[in-house]
Amino acid sequence: MHEWSVADAVIRTVIDWADGKKIKVRKVVLGVPSFSFLDVEILKEAFDMMKKDSVLDEAELEVKFKEPKFKCKNCGKEFSLNEVKDQIDSVRSEFGEEYPMHFMPALAPSFIKCPYCGSHDIALESQDMTIDEIQVEENGTVKTVSQG
């Protein structure tokens, strides 16, 4: 259940960012690679329990899934998650809920291959979780700060 460690990291990052500012955080938008298969409900529950008595006390966590893109270093073709979904599903069924890419999405190239040439020499783009937006209230005014 790495959802709790993700929630902790988000909270710590936003608290560090907000340090010294006279603001209240209203919403945090977290971008997550879709194949990380995070349990969003557990993540939100962890966020809600851990944010208490902080600048995030009244904040909502919104999760937006990002579709990863892959590029084969062998043939140069780009492809999407949909084109290798069967390979990812196979890894997931072999290892169960605690399969390797659930914990470390960066491992995807080790388990999937290019649908065009069959090479495992692929690069994964947009694999990181990102805080894309933070909605804050400052002096009674609500504004959105883009982190992207």
PDB file of C-alpha atoms in Angstrom:
ATOM      1  CA  MET A   1       0.000   0.000   0.000  1.00  0.00           C
ATOM      2  CA  HIS A   2       2.309   2.705  -1.225  1.00  0.00           C
ATOM      3  CA  GLU A   3      -0.672   5.078  -1.477  1.00  0.00           C
ATOM      4  CA  TRP A   4       0.152   6.225   2.078  1.00  0.00           C
ATOM      5  CA  SER A   5       3.750   7.083   1.175  1.00  0.00           C
ATOM      6  CA  VAL A   6       2.538   8.949  -1.928  1.00  0.00           C
ATOM      7  CA  ALA A   7       0.076  10.946   0.209  1.00  0.00           C
ATOM      8  CA  ASP A   8       2.859  11.724   2.688  1.00  0.00           C
ATOM      9  CA  ALA A   9       5.167  12.923  -0.092  1.00  0.00           C
ATOM     10  CA  VAL A  10       2.463  15.161  -1.587  1.00  0.00           C
ATOM     11  CA  ILE A  11       1.644  16.673   1.794  1.00  0.00           C
ATOM     12  CA  ARG A  12       5.295  17.312   2.669  1.00  0.00           C
ATOM     13  CA  THR A  13       5.976  18.848  -0.742  1.00  0.00           C
ATOM     14  CA  VAL A  14       3.025  21.231  -0.540  1.00  0.00           C
ATOM     15  CA  ILE A  15       3.784  22.182   3.068  1.00  0.00           C
ATOM     16  CA  ASP A  16       7.401  22.957   2.092  1.00  0.00           C
ATOM     17  CA  TRP A  17       6.190  24.998  -0.896  1.00  0.00           C
ATOM     18  CA  ALA A  18       3.666  26.922   1.237  1.00  0.00           C
ATOM     19  CA  ASP A  19       6.108  27.621   4.059  1.00  0.00           C
ATOM     20  CA  GLY A  20       6.132  31.301   4.920  1.00  0.00           C
ATOM     21  CA  LYS A  21       3.195  32.137   2.674  1.00  0.00           C
ATOM     22  CA  LYS A  22      -0.010  33.315   4.327  1.00  0.00           C
ATOM     23  CA  ILE A  23      -2.270  30.922   2.432  1.00  0.00           C
ATOM     24  CA  LYS A  24      -4.684  28.052   2.905  1.00  0.00           C
ATOM     25  CA  VAL A  25      -4.477  25.250   0.372  1.00  0.00           C
ATOM     26  CA  ARG A  26      -7.913  24.372  -1.015  1.00  0.00           C
ATOM     27  CA  LYS A  27      -7.053  21.760  -3.626  1.00  0.00           C
ATOM     28  CA  VAL A  28      -4.064  19.773  -4.862  1.00  0.00           C
ATOM     29  CA  VAL A  29      -4.170  18.233  -8.354  1.00  0.00           C
ATOM     30  CA  LEU A  30      -1.880  15.221  -8.624  1.00  0.00           C
ATOM     31  CA  GLY A  31      -0.898  13.817 -12.022  1.00  0.00           C
ATOM     32  CA  VAL A  32      -0.377  10.045 -11.872  1.00  0.00           C
ATOM     33  CA  PRO A  33       0.745   7.606 -14.591  1.00  0.00           C
ATOM     34  CA  SER A  34      -2.286   5.464 -15.388  1.00  0.00           C
ATOM     35  CA  PHE A  35      -0.420   2.163 -15.217  1.00  0.00           C
ATOM     36  CA  SER A  36       0.727   2.770 -11.666  1.00  0.00           C
ATOM     37  CA  PHE A  37      -2.728   1.463 -10.709  1.00  0.00           C
ATOM     38  CA  LEU A  38      -2.859   3.492  -7.513  1.00  0.00           C
ATOM     39  CA  ASP A  39      -5.992   2.938  -5.491  1.00  0.00           C
ATOM     40  CA  VAL A  40      -7.356   6.482  -5.604  1.00  0.00           C
ATOM     41  CA  GLU A  41      -9.750   5.949  -2.703  1.00  0.00           C
ATOM     42  CA  ILE A  42      -6.950   4.733  -0.410  1.00  0.00           C
ATOM     43  CA  LEU A  43      -4.752   7.622  -1.580  1.00  0.00           C
ATOM     44  CA  LYS A  44      -7.473  10.179  -0.807  1.00  0.00           C
ATOM     45  CA  GLU A  45      -8.192   8.557   2.560  1.00  0.00           C
ATOM     46  CA  ALA A  46      -4.499   8.697   3.459  1.00  0.00           C
ATOM     47  CA  PHE A  47      -4.287  12.325   2.305  1.00  0.00           C
ATOM     48  CA  ASP A  48      -7.338  13.282   4.383  1.00  0.00           C
ATOM     49  CA  MET A  49      -6.009  11.595   7.507  1.00  0.00           C
ATOM     50  CA  MET A  50      -2.448  12.931   7.229  1.00  0.00           C
ATOM     51  CA  LYS A  51      -3.206  16.565   6.265  1.00  0.00           C
ATOM     52  CA  LYS A  52      -4.730  17.508   9.610  1.00  0.00           C
ATOM     53  CA  ASP A  53      -3.350  20.496  11.518  1.00  0.00           C
ATOM     54  CA  SER A  54      -1.487  21.828   8.494  1.00  0.00           C
ATOM     55  CA  VAL A  55      -1.938  24.391   5.734  1.00  0.00           C
ATOM     56  CA  LEU A  56      -3.714  21.539   3.895  1.00  0.00           C
ATOM     57  CA  ASP A  57      -6.296  20.973   6.630  1.00  0.00           C
ATOM     58  CA  GLU A  58      -9.240  21.878   4.355  1.00  0.00           C
ATOM     59  CA  ALA A  59      -7.673  20.776   1.062  1.00  0.00           C
ATOM     60  CA  GLU A  60      -9.137  18.331  -1.407  1.00  0.00           C
ATOM     61  CA  LEU A  61      -6.947  15.936  -3.406  1.00  0.00           C
ATOM     62  CA  GLU A  62      -7.841  15.527  -7.072  1.00  0.00           C
ATOM     63  CA  VAL A  63      -6.115  12.772  -9.055  1.00  0.00           C
ATOM     64  CA  LYS A  64      -5.740  13.024 -12.825  1.00  0.00           C
ATOM     65  CA  PHE A  65      -4.360  10.016 -14.642  1.00  0.00           C
ATOM     66  CA  LYS A  66      -1.741  10.639 -17.328  1.00  0.00           C
ATOM     67  CA  GLU A  67      -1.382   8.272 -20.234  1.00  0.00           C
ATOM     68  CA  PRO A  68       2.264   7.302 -20.586  1.00  0.00           C
ATOM     69  CA  LYS A  69       4.055   7.440 -23.901  1.00  0.00           C
ATOM     70  CA  PHE A  70       6.784   5.085 -24.961  1.00  0.00           C
ATOM     71  CA  LYS A  71       9.496   5.385 -27.593  1.00  0.00           C
ATOM     72  CA  CYS A  72      11.469   2.462 -28.943  1.00  0.00           C
ATOM     73  CA  LYS A  73      15.181   3.179 -29.021  1.00  0.00           C
ATOM     74  CA  ASN A  74      15.673   0.400 -31.561  1.00  0.00           C
ATOM     75  CA  CYS A  75      13.166   1.319 -34.313  1.00  0.00           C
ATOM     76  CA  GLY A  76      12.327   4.887 -33.206  1.00  0.00           C
ATOM     77  CA  LYS A  77       8.560   4.387 -33.189  1.00  0.00           C
ATOM     78  CA  GLU A  78       6.371   5.897 -30.469  1.00  0.00           C
ATOM     79  CA  PHE A  79       3.475   3.992 -28.963  1.00  0.00           C
ATOM     80  CA  SER A  80       0.834   4.320 -26.289  1.00  0.00           C
ATOM     81  CA  LEU A  81      -0.202   2.304 -23.281  1.00  0.00           C
ATOM     82  CA  ASN A  82      -3.165   0.899 -25.230  1.00  0.00           C
ATOM     83  CA  GLU A  83      -0.768  -0.692 -27.685  1.00  0.00           C
ATOM     84  CA  VAL A  84       0.967  -2.678 -24.891  1.00  0.00           C
ATOM     85  CA  LYS A  85      -1.962  -3.062 -22.491  1.00  0.00           C
ATOM     86  CA  ASP A  86      -2.066  -6.827 -23.021  1.00  0.00           C
ATOM     87  CA  GLN A  87       1.602  -7.080 -21.967  1.00  0.00           C
ATOM     88  CA  ILE A  88       0.987  -5.030 -18.808  1.00  0.00           C
ATOM     89  CA  ASP A  89      -2.131  -7.062 -18.000  1.00  0.00           C
ATOM     90  CA  SER A  90      -0.054 -10.234 -18.370  1.00  0.00           C
ATOM     91  CA  VAL A  91       2.546  -8.955 -15.866  1.00  0.00           C
ATOM     92  CA  ARG A  92      -0.212  -7.891 -13.505  1.00  0.00           C
ATOM     93  CA  SER A  93      -1.905 -11.299 -13.650  1.00  0.00           C
ATOM     94  CA  GLU A  94       1.433 -13.079 -13.092  1.00  0.00           C
ATOM     95  CA  PHE A  95       2.420 -11.033 -10.037  1.00  0.00           C
ATOM     96  CA  GLY A  96      -1.005 -10.000  -8.673  1.00  0.00           C
ATOM     97  CA  GLU A  97      -1.784  -6.632  -7.114  1.00  0.00           C
ATOM     98  CA  GLU A  98       1.788  -6.183  -5.873  1.00  0.00           C
ATOM     99  CA  TYR A  99       3.339  -6.455  -9.327  1.00  0.00           C
ATOM    100  CA  PRO A 100       6.594  -4.541  -9.928  1.00  0.00           C
ATOM    101  CA  MET A 101       5.217  -1.652 -12.028  1.00  0.00           C
ATOM    102  CA  HIS A 102       2.662  -0.859  -9.325  1.00  0.00           C
ATOM    103  CA  PHE A 103       5.506   0.204  -7.055  1.00  0.00           C
ATOM    104  CA  MET A 104       7.955   1.475  -9.663  1.00  0.00           C
ATOM    105  CA  PRO A 105       6.393   2.535 -12.978  1.00  0.00           C
ATOM    106  CA  ALA A 106       9.904   3.173 -14.301  1.00  0.00           C
ATOM    107  CA  LEU A 107      10.317  -0.621 -14.502  1.00  0.00           C
ATOM    108  CA  ALA A 108       7.829  -0.806 -17.397  1.00  0.00           C
ATOM    109  CA  PRO A 109      10.545  -1.120 -20.087  1.00  0.00           C
ATOM    110  CA  SER A 110      11.830  -4.250 -18.318  1.00  0.00           C
ATOM    111  CA  PHE A 111       8.472  -5.984 -18.690  1.00  0.00           C
ATOM    112  CA  ILE A 112       7.099  -4.768 -21.995  1.00  0.00           C
ATOM    113  CA  LYS A 113       8.450  -4.682 -25.521  1.00  0.00           C
ATOM    114  CA  CYS A 114       7.933  -2.547 -28.593  1.00  0.00           C
ATOM    115  CA  PRO A 115       4.802  -3.681 -30.463  1.00  0.00           C
ATOM    116  CA  TYR A 116       6.538  -2.904 -33.770  1.00  0.00           C
ATOM    117  CA  CYS A 117       9.968  -4.550 -33.519  1.00  0.00           C
ATOM    118  CA  GLY A 118       9.826  -6.532 -30.254  1.00  0.00           C
ATOM    119  CA  SER A 119      12.734  -4.713 -28.594  1.00  0.00           C
ATOM    120  CA  HIS A 120      12.832  -4.160 -24.838  1.00  0.00           C
ATOM    121  CA  ASP A 121      15.025  -1.095 -25.438  1.00  0.00           C
ATOM    122  CA  ILE A 122      12.258   1.428 -24.880  1.00  0.00           C
ATOM    123  CA  ALA A 123      12.061   4.742 -23.102  1.00  0.00           C
ATOM    124  CA  LEU A 124       9.116   5.663 -20.938  1.00  0.00           C
ATOM    125  CA  GLU A 125       8.061   9.289 -20.878  1.00  0.00           C
ATOM    126  CA  SER A 126       5.756  11.045 -18.387  1.00  0.00           C
ATOM    127  CA  GLN A 127       6.286   8.377 -15.734  1.00  0.00           C
ATOM    128  CA  ASP A 128       6.547  10.630 -12.711  1.00  0.00           C
ATOM    129  CA  MET A 129       3.802  11.656 -10.369  1.00  0.00           C
ATOM    130  CA  THR A 130       3.510  15.416 -10.473  1.00  0.00           C
ATOM    131  CA  ILE A 131       1.730  18.090  -8.508  1.00  0.00           C
ATOM    132  CA  ASP A 132       0.148  19.857 -11.464  1.00  0.00           C
ATOM    133  CA  GLU A 133      -1.886  22.509  -9.645  1.00  0.00           C
ATOM    134  CA  ILE A 134      -2.402  23.899  -6.190  1.00  0.00           C
ATOM    135  CA  GLN A 135      -5.494  25.960  -5.484  1.00  0.00           C
ATOM    136  CA  VAL A 136      -4.926  28.394  -2.630  1.00  0.00           C
ATOM    137  CA  GLU A 137      -6.811  31.040  -0.725  1.00  0.00           C
ATOM    138  CA  GLU A 138      -4.871  34.181   0.079  1.00  0.00           C
ATOM    139  CA  ASN A 139      -6.501  37.213   1.706  1.00  0.00           C
ATOM    140  CA  GLY A 140      -9.949  35.845   0.806  1.00  0.00           C
ATOM    141  CA  THR A 141      -9.080  35.360  -2.869  1.00  0.00           C
ATOM    142  CA  VAL A 142      -8.887  31.873  -4.386  1.00  0.00           C
ATOM    143  CA  LYS A 143      -6.322  31.331  -7.120  1.00  0.00           C
ATOM    144  CA  THR A 144      -4.742  28.383  -8.893  1.00  0.00           C
ATOM    145  CA  VAL A 145      -1.000  27.979  -9.092  1.00  0.00           C
ATOM    146  CA  SER A 146       0.246  25.742 -11.890  1.00  0.00           C
ATOM    147  CA  GLN A 147       3.243  23.622 -10.996  1.00  0.00           C
ATOM    148  CA  GLY A 148       3.647  22.118 -14.476  1.00  0.00           C
TER     149      GLY A 148
END
